[in-house]
GROMACS .gro file of C-alpha atoms in nm:
model
  228
    1MET     CA    1   3.425  -0.359  -6.578
    2TYR     CA    2   3.297  -0.283  -6.927
    3VAL     CA    3   3.338  -0.567  -7.191
    4GLU     CA    4   3.231  -0.597  -7.548
    5ARG     CA    5   3.257  -0.837  -7.839
    6ALA     CA    6   3.141  -0.871  -8.184
    7SER     CA    7   2.783  -1.026  -8.198
    8ARG     CA    8   2.658  -1.330  -8.405
    9LEU     CA    9   2.409  -1.080  -8.539
   10ALA     CA   10   2.580  -0.920  -8.823
   11GLY     CA   11   2.719  -0.572  -8.746
   12ALA     CA   12   2.595  -0.576  -8.387
   13VAL     CA   13   2.815  -0.560  -8.079
   14VAL     CA   14   2.728  -0.743  -7.747
   15TRP     CA   15   2.847  -0.567  -7.425
   16SER     CA   16   2.827  -0.619  -7.038
   17ARG     CA   17   2.914  -0.414  -6.735
   18GLY     CA   18   2.946  -0.573  -6.391
   19ALA     CA   19   2.799  -0.437  -6.084
   20SER     CA   20   3.019  -0.157  -5.954
   21GLY     CA   21   2.794   0.080  -5.752
   22SER     CA   22   2.964   0.380  -5.921
   23THR     CA   23   2.829   0.650  -6.156
   24VAL     CA   24   2.893   0.546  -6.505
   25GLY     CA   25   3.035   0.791  -6.752
   26ALA     CA   26   2.823   0.949  -7.024
   27VAL     CA   27   2.724   0.749  -7.319
   28LEU     CA   28   2.818   0.929  -7.635
   29PRO     CA   29   2.621   0.949  -7.952
   30ASP     CA   30   2.713   0.670  -8.193
   31GLY     CA   31   2.404   0.637  -8.429
   32CYS     CA   32   2.297   0.313  -8.271
   33MET     CA   33   2.008   0.162  -8.077
   34ASP     CA   34   2.066  -0.094  -7.784
   35LEU     CA   35   1.849  -0.373  -7.642
   36LEU     CA   36   1.927  -0.371  -7.269
   37TRP     CA   37   1.888  -0.602  -6.977
   38ASN     CA   38   1.953  -0.483  -6.607
   39GLU     CA   39   1.861  -0.700  -6.315
   40GLY     CA   40   1.519  -0.820  -6.433
   41ARG     CA   41   1.443  -0.537  -6.684
   42LEU     CA   42   1.454  -0.534  -7.047
   43LEU     CA   43   1.504  -0.185  -7.203
   44VAL     CA   44   1.570   0.002  -7.523
   45ALA     CA   45   1.813   0.288  -7.563
   46GLY     CA   46   1.724   0.493  -7.844
   47PRO     CA   47   1.963   0.699  -8.068
   48ASP     CA   48   2.119   0.986  -7.878
   49THR     CA   49   2.190   1.326  -8.025
   50HIS     CA   50   2.412   1.439  -7.725
   51ALA     CA   51   2.593   1.273  -7.440
   52TYR     CA   52   2.348   1.063  -7.200
   53ALA     CA   53   2.416   1.075  -6.843
   54ALA     CA   54   2.386   0.720  -6.739
   55GLU     CA   55   2.227   0.649  -6.402
   56SER     CA   56   2.413   0.533  -6.095
   57THR     CA   57   2.359   0.166  -6.052
   58THR     CA   58   2.471  -0.138  -5.853
   59GLY     CA   59   2.324  -0.400  -6.103
   60ARG     CA   60   2.467  -0.589  -6.381
   61TRP     CA   61   2.412  -0.477  -6.730
   62ALA     CA   62   2.422  -0.626  -7.067
   63GLY     CA   63   2.350  -0.482  -7.401
   64VAL     CA   64   2.312  -0.561  -7.778
   65ARG     CA   65   2.423  -0.246  -7.976
   66PHE     CA   66   2.254  -0.286  -8.327
   67TYR     CA   67   2.439  -0.157  -8.627
   68PRO     CA   68   2.332   0.206  -8.723
   69GLY     CA   69   1.996   0.184  -8.906
   70THR     CA   70   1.906  -0.165  -8.815
   71GLY     CA   71   1.753  -0.124  -8.467
   72PRO     CA   72   1.411  -0.015  -8.587
   73THR     CA   73   1.370  -0.327  -8.795
   74PHE     CA   74   1.460  -0.556  -8.504
   75LEU     CA   75   1.257  -0.350  -8.241
   76GLY     CA   76   0.975  -0.253  -8.455
   77VAL     CA   77   0.972   0.106  -8.394
   78PRO     CA   78   1.072   0.404  -8.590
   79ALA     CA   79   1.413   0.539  -8.450
   80HIS     CA   80   1.292   0.898  -8.413
   81GLU     CA   81   1.013   0.792  -8.177
   82LEU     CA   82   1.300   0.681  -7.929
   83ARG     CA   83   1.546   0.960  -7.990
   84ASP     CA   84   1.729   1.044  -7.663
   85LEU     CA   85   1.509   0.814  -7.462
   86ARG     CA   86   1.547   0.484  -7.269
   87VAL     CA   87   1.215   0.297  -7.238
   88GLY     CA   88   1.095  -0.031  -7.122
   89LEU     CA   89   1.077  -0.295  -7.385
   90ALA     CA   90   0.710  -0.368  -7.256
   91ASP     CA   91   0.628  -0.022  -7.406
   92LEU     CA   92   0.705  -0.149  -7.751
   93TRP     CA   93   0.632  -0.526  -7.736
   94PRO     CA   94   0.342  -0.718  -7.585
   95ALA     CA   95   0.382  -0.729  -7.219
   96SER     CA   96   0.341  -1.119  -7.188
   97GLU     CA   97   0.601  -1.168  -7.444
   98VAL     CA   98   0.844  -0.925  -7.251
   99ARG     CA   99   0.782  -1.106  -6.922
  100ARG     CA  100   0.861  -1.438  -7.072
  101LEU     CA  101   1.185  -1.308  -7.244
  102THR     CA  102   1.292  -1.131  -6.918
  103ALA     CA  103   1.256  -1.443  -6.712
  104ARG     CA  104   1.450  -1.641  -6.985
  105VAL     CA  105   1.735  -1.396  -6.975
  106ALA     CA  106   1.728  -1.391  -6.584
  107ALA     CA  107   1.738  -1.754  -6.552
  108ALA     CA  108   2.029  -1.803  -6.781
  109VAL     CA  109   2.376  -1.890  -6.666
  110ASP     CA  110   2.510  -1.602  -6.890
  111PRO     CA  111   2.265  -1.322  -6.932
  112VAL     CA  112   2.473  -1.162  -7.193
  113THR     CA  113   2.456  -1.462  -7.427
  114ALA     CA  114   2.082  -1.507  -7.367
  115LEU     CA  115   2.006  -1.139  -7.448
  116GLU     CA  116   2.197  -1.175  -7.764
  117GLN     CA  117   1.985  -1.489  -7.832
  118VAL     CA  118   1.676  -1.262  -7.781
  119ALA     CA  119   1.808  -1.036  -8.063
  120LEU     CA  120   1.911  -1.323  -8.288
  121ASP     CA  121   1.556  -1.477  -8.254
  122ARG     CA  122   1.397  -1.137  -8.335
  123ALA     CA  123   1.620  -1.092  -8.634
  124ALA     CA  124   1.517  -1.430  -8.781
  125ALA     CA  125   1.143  -1.353  -8.726
  126VAL     CA  126   1.147  -1.024  -8.920
  127GLU     CA  127   1.244  -0.904  -9.272
  128PRO     CA  128   1.607  -0.804  -9.293
  129PRO     CA  129   1.696  -0.438  -9.275
  130ASP     CA  130   1.720  -0.244  -9.586
  131PRO     CA  131   2.071  -0.287  -9.708
  132LEU     CA  132   2.062   0.067  -9.851
  133LEU     CA  133   2.084   0.195  -9.490
  134ARG     CA  134   2.434   0.038  -9.448
  135GLU     CA  135   2.529   0.228  -9.776
  136VAL     CA  136   2.408   0.549  -9.615
  137VAL     CA  137   2.638   0.497  -9.310
  138THR     CA  138   2.934   0.391  -9.542
  139ALA     CA  139   2.900   0.704  -9.756
  140LEU     CA  140   2.870   0.957  -9.467
  141ASP     CA  141   3.126   0.793  -9.270
  142ALA     CA  142   3.367   0.824  -9.565
  143GLY     CA  143   3.308   1.196  -9.563
  144ARG     CA  144   3.064   1.223  -9.861
  145SER     CA  145   2.828   1.507  -9.864
  146ILE     CA  146   2.474   1.448  -9.812
  147ALA     CA  147   2.388   1.562 -10.173
  148ALA     CA  148   2.646   1.318 -10.314
  149THR     CA  149   2.520   1.034 -10.073
  150ALA     CA  150   2.159   1.087 -10.185
  151ASP     CA  151   2.262   1.092 -10.564
  152ARG     CA  152   2.466   0.782 -10.519
  153LEU     CA  153   2.183   0.606 -10.392
  154GLY     CA  154   1.915   0.724 -10.625
  155LEU     CA  155   1.743   0.931 -10.373
  156SER     CA  156   1.623   1.285 -10.352
  157ALA     CA  157   1.757   1.486 -10.054
  158ARG     CA  158   1.404   1.468  -9.907
  159GLN     CA  159   1.373   1.083  -9.945
  160LEU     CA  160   1.716   1.052  -9.767
  161HIS     CA  161   1.606   1.266  -9.481
  162ARG     CA  162   1.280   1.071  -9.436
  163ARG     CA  163   1.463   0.734  -9.448
  164SER     CA  164   1.716   0.860  -9.216
  165LEU     CA  165   1.469   0.987  -8.944
  166THR     CA  166   1.298   0.629  -8.935
  167ALA     CA  167   1.611   0.427  -8.946
  168PHE     CA  168   1.872   0.650  -8.741
  169GLY     CA  169   1.638   0.878  -8.542
  170TYR     CA  170   1.773   1.205  -8.702
  171GLY     CA  171   1.855   1.334  -9.055
  172PRO     CA  172   2.169   1.262  -9.247
  173LYS     CA  173   2.333   1.592  -9.136
  174THR     CA  174   2.331   1.503  -8.771
  175LEU     CA  175   2.419   1.133  -8.856
  176ALA     CA  176   2.731   1.263  -9.043
  177ARG     CA  177   2.820   1.454  -8.731
  178VAL     CA  178   2.792   1.171  -8.500
  179LEU     CA  179   2.995   0.938  -8.732
  180ARG     CA  180   3.257   1.208  -8.753
  181LEU     CA  181   3.273   1.238  -8.377
  182GLN     CA  182   3.324   0.861  -8.340
  183ARG     CA  183   3.600   0.873  -8.606
  184ALA     CA  184   3.780   1.157  -8.419
  185LEU     CA  185   3.751   0.962  -8.083
  186ALA     CA  186   3.888   0.646  -8.247
  187LEU     CA  187   4.191   0.840  -8.380
  188ALA     CA  188   4.271   1.024  -8.072
  189ARG     CA  189   4.246   0.714  -7.869
  190SER     CA  190   4.508   0.568  -8.088
  191GLY     CA  191   4.754   0.841  -7.996
  192LEU     CA  192   4.724   1.076  -8.277
  193PRO     CA  193   4.763   1.459  -8.198
  194PHE     CA  194   4.462   1.643  -8.177
  195ALA     CA  195   4.531   1.872  -8.466
  196GLU     CA  196   4.597   1.578  -8.699
  197THR     CA  197   4.293   1.395  -8.554
  198ALA     CA  198   4.100   1.694  -8.663
  199THR     CA  199   4.197   1.689  -9.017
  200ARG     CA  200   4.189   1.317  -9.067
  201SER     CA  201   3.839   1.297  -8.923
  202GLY     CA  202   3.700   1.552  -9.145
  203PHE     CA  203   3.687   1.874  -8.920
  204ALA     CA  204   3.784   2.219  -9.062
  205ASP     CA  205   4.052   2.266  -8.785
  206GLN     CA  206   4.118   2.164  -8.415
  207ALA     CA  207   3.876   2.454  -8.309
  208HIS     CA  208   3.602   2.299  -8.505
  209LEU     CA  209   3.681   1.958  -8.341
  210ALA     CA  210   3.662   2.101  -7.995
  211ARG     CA  211   3.312   2.270  -8.063
  212GLU     CA  212   3.168   1.964  -8.194
  213MET     CA  213   3.296   1.754  -7.902
  214ARG     CA  214   3.136   1.996  -7.665
  215ALA     CA  215   2.816   2.012  -7.854
  216LEU     CA  216   2.777   1.643  -7.910
  217ALA     CA  217   2.991   1.477  -7.620
  218GLY     CA  218   2.950   1.748  -7.345
  219ALA     CA  219   3.328   1.766  -7.279
  220PRO     CA  220   3.665   1.839  -7.439
  221LEU     CA  221   3.843   1.568  -7.626
  222GLY     CA  222   4.120   1.551  -7.353
  223GLU     CA  223   3.875   1.500  -7.074
  224LEU     CA  224   3.686   1.220  -7.265
  225LEU     CA  225   4.026   1.057  -7.324
  226ALA     CA  226   4.119   1.063  -6.959
  227ARG     CA  227   3.784   0.894  -6.867
  228SER     CA  228   3.862   0.613  -7.120
   0.00000   0.00000   0.00000
């Protein structure tokens, strides 16, 4: 069973999935990066540009999903270097430190809380994320254009693109598409008809919504809702 809750780390989400031995459904793009633990392994999930087909697993998983744009600050690597990838934390941090943290999480009564503490300790040891990045997410998620977003933040389009690659793993155009996808999924899951979902989430029409669902999520909206 998949369970999630708000983290003590601002804007983050802590989640867990019990051992089931079944194939997990595709992970959809959300603009986030995750710190993961799976049966003695610490991993990092980079930002996705398309649906990620999760592996079959019999082990327990825990994760901390960082607020969009904040993962690179906590993990110490530009987001675009991990785009569409899952890598071992030891590929990013000193191996001795990762072995110590892995042992700490594995020995904990609740690995989920222990993993969250790893993220909290890391956040306390580094400079906080640039608050401008949250404003980028807020503006694009509200449906503002890239030009209007850049102007609002006092950036040129090129500066916004460069910062977006580092923070989110892709440019603001792709980030806006991903955020719009997530808005549509939330509205559709609330029971809103697909045509109204398309209009309210910022698509030109229902056909546009259908095309973006296939491009980013790899399946029609109805199929995604059925999986949920």
